[in-house]
């Protein structure tokens, strides 16, 4: 039995200090305000809705005078819906470059502490995608209960539109995962 939870993990938006990041900017960098790009129709309506969600969740706040200004970029997802991104190319150029390499994904996954006891046993995780895997239906409910307990404990949420339960296989990161193992996804070949 395989449970596929693709892109479903989200940090609860009411905890702004759960993950904090401070951005270092080179002292000699001058703030850049990108010229505002026009967004029309359906995309403009989506931007308004998503921006209001971010304001309501305290992820962003309104400012009267900006020093840096970056445009919103709309990207169409494979399901036909829009995804709102921000063009931070100018800001990225103003940040000092790291002198150390990024850690490999294997080391990051190994160090994931929230699901550390389950990863490799009954759970596989990549960024915000998860697969719960069990060999019997009886064990399946127990494994799900443990994972849901961890999700609740850390104030995470699952997107019900992206959860698939009780399947014997599914698409994961461009591959088909089945009880036989990993197979090529035919639509990608």
mmCIF file of C-alpha atoms in Angstrom:
data_model
loop_
_atom_site.group_PDB
_atom_site.id
_atom_site.type_symbol
_atom_site.label_atom_id
_atom_site.label_comp_id
_atom_site.label_asym_id
_atom_site.label_seq_id
_atom_site.Cartn_x
_atom_site.Cartn_y
_atom_site.Cartn_z
ATOM 1 C CA UNK A 1 0.000 0.000 0.000
ATOM 2 C CA UNK A 2 1.330 3.400 -0.944
ATOM 3 C CA UNK A 3 0.111 6.840 0.044
ATOM 4 C CA UNK A 4 1.266 9.698 -2.133
ATOM 5 C CA UNK A 5 1.315 13.187 -0.611
ATOM 6 C CA UNK A 6 2.702 15.442 -3.333
ATOM 7 C CA UNK A 7 3.526 19.035 -2.511
ATOM 8 C CA UNK A 8 1.245 18.904 0.473
ATOM 9 C CA UNK A 9 3.289 20.028 3.441
ATOM 10 C CA UNK A 10 2.904 23.666 4.372
ATOM 11 C CA UNK A 11 4.098 25.472 7.476
ATOM 12 C CA UNK A 12 1.179 26.997 9.378
ATOM 13 C CA UNK A 13 1.046 30.657 8.284
ATOM 14 C CA UNK A 14 0.303 31.988 11.771
ATOM 15 C CA UNK A 15 3.799 31.121 13.060
ATOM 16 C CA UNK A 16 6.103 33.739 11.508
ATOM 17 C CA UNK A 17 9.031 32.807 13.777
ATOM 18 C CA UNK A 18 8.923 29.084 12.972
ATOM 19 C CA UNK A 19 11.544 29.661 10.299
ATOM 20 C CA UNK A 20 13.468 32.942 10.210
ATOM 21 C CA UNK A 21 15.955 34.136 7.646
ATOM 22 C CA UNK A 22 17.957 37.352 7.505
ATOM 23 C CA UNK A 23 19.162 38.489 4.123
ATOM 24 C CA UNK A 24 22.703 39.827 3.873
ATOM 25 C CA UNK A 25 23.152 42.609 1.320
ATOM 26 C CA UNK A 26 26.525 43.949 0.165
ATOM 27 C CA UNK A 27 27.257 47.386 1.661
ATOM 28 C CA UNK A 28 28.065 48.896 -1.734
ATOM 29 C CA UNK A 29 24.767 47.696 -3.283
ATOM 30 C CA UNK A 30 22.285 50.377 -4.278
ATOM 31 C CA UNK A 31 18.559 49.564 -3.942
ATOM 32 C CA UNK A 32 16.819 48.899 -7.244
ATOM 33 C CA UNK A 33 13.119 49.409 -7.935
ATOM 34 C CA UNK A 34 12.091 47.395 -10.965
ATOM 35 C CA UNK A 35 9.753 49.153 -13.377
ATOM 36 C CA UNK A 36 6.252 47.844 -12.756
ATOM 37 C CA UNK A 37 5.141 45.246 -15.284
ATOM 38 C CA UNK A 38 1.552 45.056 -16.459
ATOM 39 C CA UNK A 39 -0.433 41.992 -15.478
ATOM 40 C CA UNK A 40 -3.809 41.554 -17.101
ATOM 41 C CA UNK A 41 -7.058 39.672 -16.745
ATOM 42 C CA UNK A 42 -7.098 36.362 -14.942
ATOM 43 C CA UNK A 43 -3.515 36.753 -13.715
ATOM 44 C CA UNK A 44 -4.225 40.171 -12.142
ATOM 45 C CA UNK A 45 -7.247 38.759 -10.268
ATOM 46 C CA UNK A 46 -5.144 35.846 -9.023
ATOM 47 C CA UNK A 47 -2.381 38.214 -7.833
ATOM 48 C CA UNK A 48 -4.919 40.250 -5.838
ATOM 49 C CA UNK A 49 -6.325 37.142 -4.140
ATOM 50 C CA UNK A 50 -2.912 35.624 -3.366
ATOM 51 C CA UNK A 51 -1.533 38.935 -2.104
ATOM 52 C CA UNK A 52 -4.482 39.297 0.269
ATOM 53 C CA UNK A 53 -3.861 35.749 1.564
ATOM 54 C CA UNK A 54 -0.215 36.620 2.243
ATOM 55 C CA UNK A 55 -1.232 39.848 4.018
ATOM 56 C CA UNK A 56 -3.829 38.009 6.130
ATOM 57 C CA UNK A 57 -1.243 35.374 7.105
ATOM 58 C CA UNK A 58 1.309 38.072 8.074
ATOM 59 C CA UNK A 59 3.794 36.722 5.523
ATOM 60 C CA UNK A 60 4.020 40.160 3.955
ATOM 61 C CA UNK A 61 3.136 43.675 5.058
ATOM 62 C CA UNK A 62 2.392 46.873 3.241
ATOM 63 C CA UNK A 63 5.049 49.596 3.226
ATOM 64 C CA UNK A 64 4.649 53.230 2.160
ATOM 65 C CA UNK A 65 8.157 53.812 0.842
ATOM 66 C CA UNK A 66 10.093 51.014 -0.813
ATOM 67 C CA UNK A 67 13.823 50.788 -1.199
ATOM 68 C CA UNK A 68 13.782 47.556 -3.185
ATOM 69 C CA UNK A 69 10.913 46.738 -5.529
ATOM 70 C CA UNK A 70 10.574 43.406 -7.331
ATOM 71 C CA UNK A 71 7.838 42.401 -9.757
ATOM 72 C CA UNK A 72 5.473 39.493 -9.450
ATOM 73 C CA UNK A 73 5.856 36.843 -12.151
ATOM 74 C CA UNK A 74 2.979 34.501 -12.914
ATOM 75 C CA UNK A 75 3.837 30.914 -13.872
ATOM 76 C CA UNK A 76 1.252 28.443 -15.139
ATOM 77 C CA UNK A 77 1.454 25.091 -13.361
ATOM 78 C CA UNK A 78 0.936 21.736 -15.058
ATOM 79 C CA UNK A 79 -2.615 21.565 -13.649
ATOM 80 C CA UNK A 80 -3.490 24.849 -15.407
ATOM 81 C CA UNK A 81 -3.551 26.964 -12.244
ATOM 82 C CA UNK A 82 -1.326 29.971 -11.628
ATOM 83 C CA UNK A 83 1.652 30.131 -9.276
ATOM 84 C CA UNK A 84 2.818 33.537 -8.065
ATOM 85 C CA UNK A 85 6.588 34.082 -7.944
ATOM 86 C CA UNK A 86 8.731 37.180 -7.414
ATOM 87 C CA UNK A 87 11.560 38.328 -9.708
ATOM 88 C CA UNK A 88 14.407 38.843 -7.224
ATOM 89 C CA UNK A 89 17.205 38.933 -9.824
ATOM 90 C CA UNK A 90 18.345 42.445 -8.830
ATOM 91 C CA UNK A 91 18.237 41.634 -5.126
ATOM 92 C CA UNK A 92 20.129 38.368 -5.696
ATOM 93 C CA UNK A 93 22.925 40.292 -7.437
ATOM 94 C CA UNK A 94 23.251 42.508 -4.330
ATOM 95 C CA UNK A 95 23.720 39.560 -1.959
ATOM 96 C CA UNK A 96 27.201 38.249 -1.157
ATOM 97 C CA UNK A 97 27.963 34.908 -2.737
ATOM 98 C CA UNK A 98 28.387 31.974 -0.375
ATOM 99 C CA UNK A 99 31.901 30.571 -0.285
ATOM 100 C CA UNK A 100 30.716 27.143 0.772
ATOM 101 C CA UNK A 101 28.860 24.642 -1.433
ATOM 102 C CA UNK A 102 25.235 23.773 -0.836
ATOM 103 C CA UNK A 103 24.769 20.501 1.045
ATOM 104 C CA UNK A 104 23.704 17.519 -1.023
ATOM 105 C CA UNK A 105 20.035 16.592 -0.933
ATOM 106 C CA UNK A 106 20.951 13.233 0.616
ATOM 107 C CA UNK A 107 22.526 14.949 3.627
ATOM 108 C CA UNK A 108 19.567 17.305 3.980
ATOM 109 C CA UNK A 109 17.086 14.430 3.921
ATOM 110 C CA UNK A 110 19.169 12.452 6.418
ATOM 111 C CA UNK A 111 19.150 15.415 8.805
ATOM 112 C CA UNK A 112 15.408 16.086 8.575
ATOM 113 C CA UNK A 113 14.408 15.852 12.214
ATOM 114 C CA UNK A 114 10.618 16.064 12.140
ATOM 115 C CA UNK A 115 10.176 12.711 10.404
ATOM 116 C CA UNK A 116 13.625 11.257 11.151
ATOM 117 C CA UNK A 117 12.299 8.029 12.676
ATOM 118 C CA UNK A 118 10.058 7.353 9.666
ATOM 119 C CA UNK A 119 12.246 8.418 6.713
ATOM 120 C CA UNK A 120 13.606 5.356 4.957
ATOM 121 C CA UNK A 121 11.241 3.018 6.816
ATOM 122 C CA UNK A 122 7.679 3.964 5.946
ATOM 123 C CA UNK A 123 8.185 7.473 4.549
ATOM 124 C CA UNK A 124 10.134 9.096 1.740
ATOM 125 C CA UNK A 125 10.386 12.898 1.590
ATOM 126 C CA UNK A 126 11.708 15.344 -0.979
ATOM 127 C CA UNK A 127 11.266 19.054 -0.127
ATOM 128 C CA UNK A 128 7.464 19.238 0.351
ATOM 129 C CA UNK A 129 6.507 15.933 -1.277
ATOM 130 C CA UNK A 130 5.968 12.806 0.815
ATOM 131 C CA UNK A 131 5.231 9.147 0.126
ATOM 132 C CA UNK A 132 3.989 6.870 2.898
ATOM 133 C CA UNK A 133 4.746 3.250 2.061
ATOM 134 C CA UNK A 134 3.701 0.074 3.842
ATOM 135 C CA UNK A 135 3.573 -3.602 2.997
ATOM 136 C CA UNK A 136 0.211 -4.372 4.628
ATOM 137 C CA UNK A 137 -3.102 -2.578 5.066
ATOM 138 C CA UNK A 138 -3.017 -3.280 8.826
ATOM 139 C CA UNK A 139 0.299 -1.475 9.292
ATOM 140 C CA UNK A 140 -0.772 1.298 6.947
ATOM 141 C CA UNK A 141 -3.254 2.903 9.352
ATOM 142 C CA UNK A 142 -0.674 2.829 12.168
ATOM 143 C CA UNK A 143 1.986 4.459 9.986
ATOM 144 C CA UNK A 144 -0.405 7.173 8.831
ATOM 145 C CA UNK A 145 -1.435 7.888 12.429
ATOM 146 C CA UNK A 146 2.227 8.425 13.417
ATOM 147 C CA UNK A 147 2.874 10.745 10.480
ATOM 148 C CA UNK A 148 -0.318 12.755 11.068
ATOM 149 C CA UNK A 149 0.679 13.060 14.736
ATOM 150 C CA UNK A 150 4.019 14.598 13.691
ATOM 151 C CA UNK A 151 2.245 16.931 11.263
ATOM 152 C CA UNK A 152 -0.038 18.158 14.073
ATOM 153 C CA UNK A 153 2.790 18.418 16.606
ATOM 154 C CA UNK A 154 4.753 20.763 14.335
ATOM 155 C CA UNK A 155 1.729 22.820 13.225
ATOM 156 C CA UNK A 156 2.066 21.735 9.621
ATOM 157 C CA UNK A 157 -0.839 21.279 7.263
ATOM 158 C CA UNK A 158 -1.557 18.992 4.362
ATOM 159 C CA UNK A 159 -3.263 20.237 1.233
ATOM 160 C CA UNK A 160 -6.221 17.867 0.784
ATOM 161 C CA UNK A 161 -6.354 18.584 -2.964
ATOM 162 C CA UNK A 162 -2.895 17.058 -3.323
ATOM 163 C CA UNK A 163 -3.334 14.026 -1.043
ATOM 164 C CA UNK A 164 -3.945 10.610 -2.575
ATOM 165 C CA UNK A 165 -4.775 7.701 -0.259
ATOM 166 C CA UNK A 166 -4.961 3.944 -0.713
ATOM 167 C CA UNK A 167 -3.163 3.643 -4.039
ATOM 168 C CA UNK A 168 -0.619 1.035 -5.070
ATOM 169 C CA UNK A 169 1.488 3.500 -7.040
ATOM 170 C CA UNK A 170 1.765 7.058 -8.232
ATOM 171 C CA UNK A 171 3.824 9.735 -9.934
ATOM 172 C CA UNK A 172 6.573 11.171 -7.716
ATOM 173 C CA UNK A 173 9.237 13.621 -8.956
ATOM 174 C CA UNK A 174 8.709 12.551 -12.572
ATOM 175 C CA UNK A 175 8.893 8.813 -11.830
ATOM 176 C CA UNK A 176 6.263 6.152 -11.256
ATOM 177 C CA UNK A 177 6.583 4.590 -7.814
ATOM 178 C CA UNK A 178 4.900 1.187 -7.529
ATOM 179 C CA UNK A 179 5.132 -1.901 -5.360
ATOM 180 C CA UNK A 180 7.662 -3.161 -7.955
ATOM 181 C CA UNK A 181 9.905 -0.131 -7.370
ATOM 182 C CA UNK A 182 10.760 2.975 -9.380
ATOM 183 C CA UNK A 183 9.807 3.031 -13.052
ATOM 184 C CA UNK A 184 10.119 5.624 -15.805
ATOM 185 C CA UNK A 185 7.047 7.828 -16.166
ATOM 186 C CA UNK A 186 5.874 7.207 -19.729
ATOM 187 C CA UNK A 187 4.611 10.770 -20.295
ATOM 188 C CA UNK A 188 8.175 12.025 -19.675
ATOM 189 C CA UNK A 189 9.821 9.576 -22.114
#
